[in-house]
PDB file of C-alpha atoms in Angstrom:
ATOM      1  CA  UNK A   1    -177.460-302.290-132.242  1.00 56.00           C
ATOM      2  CA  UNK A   2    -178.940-299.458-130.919  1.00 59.00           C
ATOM      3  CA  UNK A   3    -181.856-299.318-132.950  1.00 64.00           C
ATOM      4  CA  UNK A   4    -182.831-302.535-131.599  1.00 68.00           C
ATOM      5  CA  UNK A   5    -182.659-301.204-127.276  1.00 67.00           C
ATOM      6  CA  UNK A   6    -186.188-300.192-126.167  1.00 75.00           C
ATOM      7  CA  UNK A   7    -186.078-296.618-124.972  1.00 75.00           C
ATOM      8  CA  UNK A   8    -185.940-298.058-121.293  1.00 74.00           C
ATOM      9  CA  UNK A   9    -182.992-299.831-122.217  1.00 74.00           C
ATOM     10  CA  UNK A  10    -181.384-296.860-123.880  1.00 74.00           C
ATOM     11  CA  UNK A  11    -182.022-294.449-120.839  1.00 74.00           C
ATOM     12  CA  UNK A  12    -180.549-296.909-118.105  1.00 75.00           C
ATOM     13  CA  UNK A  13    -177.502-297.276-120.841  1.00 78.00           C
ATOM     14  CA  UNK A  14    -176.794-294.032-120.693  1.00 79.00           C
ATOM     15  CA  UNK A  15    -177.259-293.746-117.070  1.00 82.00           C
ATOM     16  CA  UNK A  16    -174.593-296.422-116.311  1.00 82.00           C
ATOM     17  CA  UNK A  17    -171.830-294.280-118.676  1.00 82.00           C
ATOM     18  CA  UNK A  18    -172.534-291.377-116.742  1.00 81.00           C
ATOM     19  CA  UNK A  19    -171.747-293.403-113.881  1.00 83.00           C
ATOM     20  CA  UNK A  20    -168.650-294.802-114.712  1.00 82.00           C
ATOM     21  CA  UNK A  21    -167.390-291.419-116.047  1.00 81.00           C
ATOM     22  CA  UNK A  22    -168.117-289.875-112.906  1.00 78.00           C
ATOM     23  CA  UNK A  23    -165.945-292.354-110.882  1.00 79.00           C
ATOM     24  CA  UNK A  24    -163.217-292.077-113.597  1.00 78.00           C
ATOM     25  CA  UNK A  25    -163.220-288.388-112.799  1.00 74.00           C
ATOM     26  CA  UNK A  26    -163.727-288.406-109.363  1.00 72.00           C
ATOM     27  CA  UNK A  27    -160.501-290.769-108.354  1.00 70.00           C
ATOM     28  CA  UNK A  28    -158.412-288.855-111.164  1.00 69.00           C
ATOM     29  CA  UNK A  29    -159.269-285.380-109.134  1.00 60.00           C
ATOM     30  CA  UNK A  30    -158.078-286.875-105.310  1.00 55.00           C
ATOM     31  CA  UNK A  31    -154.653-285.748-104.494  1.00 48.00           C
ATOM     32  CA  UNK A  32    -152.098-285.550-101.739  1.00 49.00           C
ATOM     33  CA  UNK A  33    -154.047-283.336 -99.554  1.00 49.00           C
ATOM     34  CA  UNK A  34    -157.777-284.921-100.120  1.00 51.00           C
ATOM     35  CA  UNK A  35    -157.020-286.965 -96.765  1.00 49.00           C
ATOM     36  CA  UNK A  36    -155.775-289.977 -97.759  1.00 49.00           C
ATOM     37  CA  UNK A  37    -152.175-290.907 -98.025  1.00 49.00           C
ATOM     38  CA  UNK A  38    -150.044-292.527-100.829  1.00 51.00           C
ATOM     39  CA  UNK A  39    -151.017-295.979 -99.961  1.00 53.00           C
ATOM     40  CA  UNK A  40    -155.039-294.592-100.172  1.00 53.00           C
ATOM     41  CA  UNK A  41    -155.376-294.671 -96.075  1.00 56.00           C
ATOM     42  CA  UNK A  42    -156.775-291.919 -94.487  1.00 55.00           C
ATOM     43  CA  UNK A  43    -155.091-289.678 -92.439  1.00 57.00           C
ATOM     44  CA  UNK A  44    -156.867-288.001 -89.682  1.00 55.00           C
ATOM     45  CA  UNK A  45    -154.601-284.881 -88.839  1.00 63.00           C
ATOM     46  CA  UNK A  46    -154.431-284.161 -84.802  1.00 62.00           C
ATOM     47  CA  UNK A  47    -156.704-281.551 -82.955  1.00 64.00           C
ATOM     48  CA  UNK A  48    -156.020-278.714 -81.016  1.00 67.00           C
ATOM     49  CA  UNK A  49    -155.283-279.727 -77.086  1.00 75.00           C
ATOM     50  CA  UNK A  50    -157.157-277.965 -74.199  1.00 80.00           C
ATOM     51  CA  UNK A  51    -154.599-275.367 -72.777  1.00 85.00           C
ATOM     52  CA  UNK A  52    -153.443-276.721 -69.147  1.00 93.00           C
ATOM     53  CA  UNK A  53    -154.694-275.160 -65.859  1.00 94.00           C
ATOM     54  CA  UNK A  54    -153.556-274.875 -62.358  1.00 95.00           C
ATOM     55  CA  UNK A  55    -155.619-274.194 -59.210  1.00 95.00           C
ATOM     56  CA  UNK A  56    -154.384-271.501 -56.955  1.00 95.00           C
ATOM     57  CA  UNK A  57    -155.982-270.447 -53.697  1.00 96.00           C
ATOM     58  CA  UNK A  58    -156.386-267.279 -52.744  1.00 96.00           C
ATOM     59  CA  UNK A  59    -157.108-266.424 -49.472  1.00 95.00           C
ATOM     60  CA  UNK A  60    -156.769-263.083 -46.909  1.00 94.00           C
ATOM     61  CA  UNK A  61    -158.019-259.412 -47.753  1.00 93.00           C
ATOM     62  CA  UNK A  62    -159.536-260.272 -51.641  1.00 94.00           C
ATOM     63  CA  UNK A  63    -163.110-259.461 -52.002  1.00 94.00           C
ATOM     64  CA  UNK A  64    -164.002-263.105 -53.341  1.00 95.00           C
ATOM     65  CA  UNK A  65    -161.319-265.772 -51.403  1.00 95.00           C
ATOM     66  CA  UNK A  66    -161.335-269.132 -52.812  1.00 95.00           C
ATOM     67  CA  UNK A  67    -159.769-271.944 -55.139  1.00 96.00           C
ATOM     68  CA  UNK A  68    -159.540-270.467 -58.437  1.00 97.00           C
ATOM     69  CA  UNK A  69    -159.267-272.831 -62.006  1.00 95.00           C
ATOM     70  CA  UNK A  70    -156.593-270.698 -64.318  1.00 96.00           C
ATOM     71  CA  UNK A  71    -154.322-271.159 -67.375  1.00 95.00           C
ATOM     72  CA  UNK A  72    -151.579-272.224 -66.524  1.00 93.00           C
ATOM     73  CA  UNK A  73    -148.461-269.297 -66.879  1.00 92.00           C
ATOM     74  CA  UNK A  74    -150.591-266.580 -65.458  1.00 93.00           C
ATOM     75  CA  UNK A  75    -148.986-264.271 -62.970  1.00 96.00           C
ATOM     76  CA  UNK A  76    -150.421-263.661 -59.059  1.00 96.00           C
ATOM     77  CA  UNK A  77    -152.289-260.551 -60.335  1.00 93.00           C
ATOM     78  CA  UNK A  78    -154.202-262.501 -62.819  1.00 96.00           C
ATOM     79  CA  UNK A  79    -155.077-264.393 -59.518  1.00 95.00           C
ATOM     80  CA  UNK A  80    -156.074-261.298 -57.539  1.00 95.00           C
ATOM     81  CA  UNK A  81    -158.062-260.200 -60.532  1.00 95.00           C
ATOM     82  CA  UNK A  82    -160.321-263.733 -60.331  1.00 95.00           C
ATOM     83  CA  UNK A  83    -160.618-263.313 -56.774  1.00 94.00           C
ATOM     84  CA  UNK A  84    -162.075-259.835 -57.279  1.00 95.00           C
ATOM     85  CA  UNK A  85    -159.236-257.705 -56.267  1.00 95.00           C
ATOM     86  CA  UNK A  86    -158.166-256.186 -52.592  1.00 95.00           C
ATOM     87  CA  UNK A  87    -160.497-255.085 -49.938  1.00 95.00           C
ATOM     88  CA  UNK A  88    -160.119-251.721 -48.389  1.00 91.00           C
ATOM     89  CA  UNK A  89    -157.720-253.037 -45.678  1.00 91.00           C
ATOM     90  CA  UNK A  90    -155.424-254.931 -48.034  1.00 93.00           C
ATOM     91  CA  UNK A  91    -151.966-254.343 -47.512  1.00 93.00           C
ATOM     92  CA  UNK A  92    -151.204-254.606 -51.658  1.00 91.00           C
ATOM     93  CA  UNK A  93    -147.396-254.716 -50.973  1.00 92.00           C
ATOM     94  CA  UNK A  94    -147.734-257.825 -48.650  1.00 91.00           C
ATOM     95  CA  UNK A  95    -147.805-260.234 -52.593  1.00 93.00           C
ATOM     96  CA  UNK A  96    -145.483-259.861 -55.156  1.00 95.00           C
ATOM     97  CA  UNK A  97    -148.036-259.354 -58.385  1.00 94.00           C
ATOM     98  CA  UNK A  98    -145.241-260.388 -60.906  1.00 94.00           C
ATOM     99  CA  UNK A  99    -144.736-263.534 -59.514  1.00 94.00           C
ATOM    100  CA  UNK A 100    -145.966-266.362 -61.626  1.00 96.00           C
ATOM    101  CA  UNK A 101    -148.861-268.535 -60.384  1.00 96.00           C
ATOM    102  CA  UNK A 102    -148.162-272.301 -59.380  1.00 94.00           C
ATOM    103  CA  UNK A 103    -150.395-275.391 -59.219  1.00 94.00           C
ATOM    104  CA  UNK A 104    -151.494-275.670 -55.590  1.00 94.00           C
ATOM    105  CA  UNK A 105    -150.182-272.392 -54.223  1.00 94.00           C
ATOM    106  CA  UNK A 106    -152.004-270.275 -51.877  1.00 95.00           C
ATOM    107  CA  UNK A 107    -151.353-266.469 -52.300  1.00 96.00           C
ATOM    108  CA  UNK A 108    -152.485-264.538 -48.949  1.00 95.00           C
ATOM    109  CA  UNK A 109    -153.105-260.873 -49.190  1.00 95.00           C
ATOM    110  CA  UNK A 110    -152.278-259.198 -45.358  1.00 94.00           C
ATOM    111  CA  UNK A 111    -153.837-256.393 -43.737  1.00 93.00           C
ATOM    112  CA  UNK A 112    -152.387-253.099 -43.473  1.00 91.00           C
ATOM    113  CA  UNK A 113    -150.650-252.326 -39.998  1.00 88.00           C
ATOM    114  CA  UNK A 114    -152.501-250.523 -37.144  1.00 79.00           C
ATOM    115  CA  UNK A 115    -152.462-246.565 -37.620  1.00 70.00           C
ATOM    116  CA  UNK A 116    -149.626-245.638 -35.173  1.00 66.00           C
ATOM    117  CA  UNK A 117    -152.319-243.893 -32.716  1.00 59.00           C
ATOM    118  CA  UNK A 118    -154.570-246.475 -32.528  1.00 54.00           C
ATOM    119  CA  UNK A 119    -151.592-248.975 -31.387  1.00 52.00           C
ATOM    120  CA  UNK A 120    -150.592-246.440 -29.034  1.00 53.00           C
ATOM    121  CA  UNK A 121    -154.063-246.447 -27.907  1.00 56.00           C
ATOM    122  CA  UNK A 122    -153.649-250.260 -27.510  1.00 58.00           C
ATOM    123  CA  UNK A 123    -150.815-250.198 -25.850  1.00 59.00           C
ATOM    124  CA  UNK A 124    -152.172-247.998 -23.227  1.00 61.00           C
ATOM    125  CA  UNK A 125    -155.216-249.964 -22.481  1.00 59.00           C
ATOM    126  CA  UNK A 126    -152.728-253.161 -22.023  1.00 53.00           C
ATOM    127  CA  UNK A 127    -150.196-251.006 -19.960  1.00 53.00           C
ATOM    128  CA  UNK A 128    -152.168-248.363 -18.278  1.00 51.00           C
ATOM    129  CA  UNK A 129    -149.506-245.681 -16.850  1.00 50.00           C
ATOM    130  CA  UNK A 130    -149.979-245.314 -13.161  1.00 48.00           C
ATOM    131  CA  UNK A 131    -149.530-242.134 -11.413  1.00 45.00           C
ATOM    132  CA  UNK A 132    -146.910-242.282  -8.307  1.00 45.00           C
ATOM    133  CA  UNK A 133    -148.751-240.725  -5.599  1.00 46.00           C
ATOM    134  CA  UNK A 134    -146.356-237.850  -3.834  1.00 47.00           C
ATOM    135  CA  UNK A 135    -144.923-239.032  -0.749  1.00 46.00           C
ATOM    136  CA  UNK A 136    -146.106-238.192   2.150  1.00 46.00           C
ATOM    137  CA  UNK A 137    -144.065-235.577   4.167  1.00 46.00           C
ATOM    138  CA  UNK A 138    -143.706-236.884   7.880  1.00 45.00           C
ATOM    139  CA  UNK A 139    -143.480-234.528  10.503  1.00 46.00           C
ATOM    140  CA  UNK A 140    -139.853-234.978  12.568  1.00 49.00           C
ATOM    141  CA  UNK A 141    -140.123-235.866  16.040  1.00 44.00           C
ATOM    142  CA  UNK A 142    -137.201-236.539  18.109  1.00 43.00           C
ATOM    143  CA  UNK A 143    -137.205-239.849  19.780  1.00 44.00           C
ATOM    144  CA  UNK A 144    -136.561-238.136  22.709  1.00 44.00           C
ATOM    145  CA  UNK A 145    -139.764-236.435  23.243  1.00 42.00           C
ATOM    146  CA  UNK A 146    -142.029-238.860  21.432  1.00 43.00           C
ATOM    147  CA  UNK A 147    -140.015-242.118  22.515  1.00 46.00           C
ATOM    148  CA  UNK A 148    -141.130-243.563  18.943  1.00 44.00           C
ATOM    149  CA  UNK A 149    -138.195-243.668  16.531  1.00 47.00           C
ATOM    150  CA  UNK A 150    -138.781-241.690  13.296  1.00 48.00           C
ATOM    151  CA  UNK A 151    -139.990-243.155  10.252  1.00 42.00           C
ATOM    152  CA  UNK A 152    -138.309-243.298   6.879  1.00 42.00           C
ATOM    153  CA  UNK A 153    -139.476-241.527   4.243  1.00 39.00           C
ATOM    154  CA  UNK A 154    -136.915-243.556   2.005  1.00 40.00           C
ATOM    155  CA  UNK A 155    -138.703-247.419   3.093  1.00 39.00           C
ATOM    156  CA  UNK A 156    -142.680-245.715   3.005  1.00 38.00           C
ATOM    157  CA  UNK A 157    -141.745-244.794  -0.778  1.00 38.00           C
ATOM    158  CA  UNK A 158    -140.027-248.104  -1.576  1.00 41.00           C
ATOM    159  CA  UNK A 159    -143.134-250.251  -0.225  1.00 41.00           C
ATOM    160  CA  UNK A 160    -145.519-248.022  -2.304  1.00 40.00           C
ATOM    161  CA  UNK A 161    -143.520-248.192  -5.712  1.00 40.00           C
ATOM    162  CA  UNK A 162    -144.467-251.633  -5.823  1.00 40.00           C
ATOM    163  CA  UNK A 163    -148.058-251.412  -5.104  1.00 36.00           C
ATOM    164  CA  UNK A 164    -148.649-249.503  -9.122  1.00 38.00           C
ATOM    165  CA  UNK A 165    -146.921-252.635 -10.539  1.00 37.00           C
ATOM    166  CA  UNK A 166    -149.123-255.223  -8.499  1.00 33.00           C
ATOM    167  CA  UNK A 167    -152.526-253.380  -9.573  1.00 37.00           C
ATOM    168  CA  UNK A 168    -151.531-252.881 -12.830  1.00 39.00           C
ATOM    169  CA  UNK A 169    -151.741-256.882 -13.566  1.00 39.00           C
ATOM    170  CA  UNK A 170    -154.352-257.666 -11.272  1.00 39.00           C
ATOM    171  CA  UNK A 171    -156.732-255.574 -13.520  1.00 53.00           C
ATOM    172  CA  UNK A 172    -155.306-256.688 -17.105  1.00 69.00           C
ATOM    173  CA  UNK A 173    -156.775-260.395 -16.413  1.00 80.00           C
ATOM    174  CA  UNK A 174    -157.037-263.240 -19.137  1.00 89.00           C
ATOM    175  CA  UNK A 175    -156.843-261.833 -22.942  1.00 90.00           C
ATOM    176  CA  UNK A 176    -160.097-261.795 -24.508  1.00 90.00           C
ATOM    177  CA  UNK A 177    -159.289-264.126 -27.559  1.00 89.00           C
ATOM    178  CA  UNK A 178    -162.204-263.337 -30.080  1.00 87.00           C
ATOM    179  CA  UNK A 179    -161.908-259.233 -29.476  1.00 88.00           C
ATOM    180  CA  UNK A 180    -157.951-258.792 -28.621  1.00 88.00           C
ATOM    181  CA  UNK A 181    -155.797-256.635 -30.980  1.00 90.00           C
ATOM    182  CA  UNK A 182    -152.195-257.720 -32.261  1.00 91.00           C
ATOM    183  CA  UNK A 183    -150.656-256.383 -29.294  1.00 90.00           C
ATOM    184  CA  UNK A 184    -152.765-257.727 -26.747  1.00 89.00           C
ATOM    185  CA  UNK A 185    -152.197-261.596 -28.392  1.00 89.00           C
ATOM    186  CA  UNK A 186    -148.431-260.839 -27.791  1.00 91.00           C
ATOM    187  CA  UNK A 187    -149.418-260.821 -23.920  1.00 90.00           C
ATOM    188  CA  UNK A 188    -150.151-264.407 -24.185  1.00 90.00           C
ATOM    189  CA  UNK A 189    -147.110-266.711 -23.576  1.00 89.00           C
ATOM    190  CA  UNK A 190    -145.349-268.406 -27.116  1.00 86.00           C
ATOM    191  CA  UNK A 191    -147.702-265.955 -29.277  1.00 90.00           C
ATOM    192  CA  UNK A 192    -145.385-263.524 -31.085  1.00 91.00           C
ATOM    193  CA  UNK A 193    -146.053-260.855 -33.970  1.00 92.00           C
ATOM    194  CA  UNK A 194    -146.422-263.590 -36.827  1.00 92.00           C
ATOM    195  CA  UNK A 195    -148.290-265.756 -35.085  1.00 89.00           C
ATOM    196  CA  UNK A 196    -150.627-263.083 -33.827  1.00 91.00           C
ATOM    197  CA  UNK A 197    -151.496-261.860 -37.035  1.00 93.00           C
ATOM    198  CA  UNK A 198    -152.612-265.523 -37.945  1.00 92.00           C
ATOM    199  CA  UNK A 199    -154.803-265.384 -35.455  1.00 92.00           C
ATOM    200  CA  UNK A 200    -156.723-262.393 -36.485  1.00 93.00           C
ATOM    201  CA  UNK A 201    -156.503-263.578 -39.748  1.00 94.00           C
ATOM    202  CA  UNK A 202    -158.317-266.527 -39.369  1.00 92.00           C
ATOM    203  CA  UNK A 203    -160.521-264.840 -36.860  1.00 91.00           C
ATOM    204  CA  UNK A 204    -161.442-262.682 -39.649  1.00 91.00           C
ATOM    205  CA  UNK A 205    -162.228-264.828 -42.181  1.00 93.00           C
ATOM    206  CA  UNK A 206    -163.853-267.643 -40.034  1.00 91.00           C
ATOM    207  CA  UNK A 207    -165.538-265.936 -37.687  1.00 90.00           C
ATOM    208  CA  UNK A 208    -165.083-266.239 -33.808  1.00 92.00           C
ATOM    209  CA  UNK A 209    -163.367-269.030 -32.117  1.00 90.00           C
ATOM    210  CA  UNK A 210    -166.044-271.357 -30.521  1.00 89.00           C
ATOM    211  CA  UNK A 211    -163.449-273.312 -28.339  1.00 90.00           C
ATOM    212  CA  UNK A 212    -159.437-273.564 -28.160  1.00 89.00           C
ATOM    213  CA  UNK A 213    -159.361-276.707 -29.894  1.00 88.00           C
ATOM    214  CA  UNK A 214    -160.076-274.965 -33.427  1.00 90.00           C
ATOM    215  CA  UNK A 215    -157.098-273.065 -32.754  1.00 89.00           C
ATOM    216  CA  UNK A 216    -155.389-276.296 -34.187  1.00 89.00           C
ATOM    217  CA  UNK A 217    -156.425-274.640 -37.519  1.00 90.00           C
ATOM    218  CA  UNK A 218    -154.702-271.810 -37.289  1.00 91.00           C
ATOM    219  CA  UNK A 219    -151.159-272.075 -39.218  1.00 92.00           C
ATOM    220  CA  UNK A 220    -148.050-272.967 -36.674  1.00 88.00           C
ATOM    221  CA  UNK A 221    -150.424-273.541 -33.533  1.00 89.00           C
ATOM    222  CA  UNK A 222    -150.119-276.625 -32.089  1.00 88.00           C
ATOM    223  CA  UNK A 223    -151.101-278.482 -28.899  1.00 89.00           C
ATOM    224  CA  UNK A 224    -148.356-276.922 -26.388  1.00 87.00           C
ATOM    225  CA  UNK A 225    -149.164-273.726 -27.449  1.00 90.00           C
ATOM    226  CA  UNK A 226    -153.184-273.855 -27.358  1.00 89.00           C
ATOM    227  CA  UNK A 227    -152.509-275.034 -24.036  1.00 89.00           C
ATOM    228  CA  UNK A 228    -150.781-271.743 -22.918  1.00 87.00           C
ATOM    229  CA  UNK A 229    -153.268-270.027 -24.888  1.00 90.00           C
ATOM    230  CA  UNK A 230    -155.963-271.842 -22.748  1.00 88.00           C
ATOM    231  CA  UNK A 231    -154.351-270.962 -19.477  1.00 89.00           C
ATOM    232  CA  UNK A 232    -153.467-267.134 -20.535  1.00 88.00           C
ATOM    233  CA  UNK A 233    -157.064-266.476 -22.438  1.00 90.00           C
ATOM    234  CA  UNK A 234    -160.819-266.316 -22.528  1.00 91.00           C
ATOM    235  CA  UNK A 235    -163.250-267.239 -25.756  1.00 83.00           C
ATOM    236  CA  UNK A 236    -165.404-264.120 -24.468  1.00 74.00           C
TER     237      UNK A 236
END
């Protein structure tokens, strides 16, 4: 039979077994693990998923302040170390690094404190110490000769002890809101340590206050107590 094929015929012939053997051979070889399951499907096994992340805000005395994007787990030094670490003035134990980060938070790094001789230095330009002037010594007359009773030396230094007091907070005036230390903000009624250190805060990282209404922004100011500051301050 084959002597009577043309040698086309024989070459496609033998083409089409080599065919057929191959898909004999390739279905025998596919196993369990060629992607298909026992029923022939194919199974399509699941990808890796993108680690979650949390957004944390860091804000205060960081070199870089801002809303960072981190994995999620990652502790509030990992945060500081995004954020480009503390400034000169940080006060590092003001944050706990250990803590672990959450989604939303905002870590604030405080200043240090005021050298102790610079806020006694503050405290004297707020309070300047008066010196009592001596009393004057009187000469005694006797009424009898002068006919003008003596005066007392007791009432002359009683009416000038008050005078020191009076001057004193004539000359302190309204508290200059954009250049005032911490303890010149506590001279302003309803403004307290915490509060005051908000204020420089913000001051510092915003810039000067342009009017009393953007004190709204500062954290725990609201309108009763920008209107004390109003009334107890200057923007100069």
């Amino acid at each position: 039979m084959l002597h009577s094929l043309t040698p086309a015929q024989k070459v496609v012939l033998v083409l089409a077994a080599a065919a057929a053997l191959a898909a004999f051979w390739y279905s025998r070889g596919r196993g369990p693990g060629d992607g298909t399951g026992e029923s022939g499907a194919v199974v399509y096994e699941p990808g890796a998923q993108p680690a979650p992340t949390i957004k944390v805000h860091v804000v205060g005395e960081v070199q870089r302040p801002g809303v960072y994007d981190l994995p999620a787990g990652v502790r509030v030094q990992d945060a500081l170390r995004a954020a480009g670490g503390f400034t000169q003035q940080a006060d590092a134990a003001s944050v706990n690094l250990a803590a672990f980060c959450e989604d939303g938070e905002q870590i604030r790094v405080e200043a240090k404190p005021s050298p102790p001789a610079e806020t006694a230095a503050a405290r004297r330009s707020v309070h300047p110490q008066q010196s009592a002037a001596p009393a004057a010594t009187l000469p005694r007359h006797s009424t009898a000769a002068t006919g003008v009773p003596p005066v007392s030396a007791t009432s002359s230094a009683d009416e000038g002890s008050e005078l020191p007091s009076f001057a004193t907070e004539s000359r302190q005036g309204p508290v200059r809101l954009n250049h005032a230390g911490l303890e010149e903000l506590q001279r302003i009624p309803g403004v307290g340590p915490e509060l005051a250190k908000r204020i420089l805060t913000y001051r510092h990282l915003h810039g000067p206050f342009r009017s009393f209404s953007e004190l709204d922004e500062v954290p725990g100011i609201g309108p009763g107590t920008i209107e004390q500051i109003r009334v107890s301050a200057t923007l100069r």
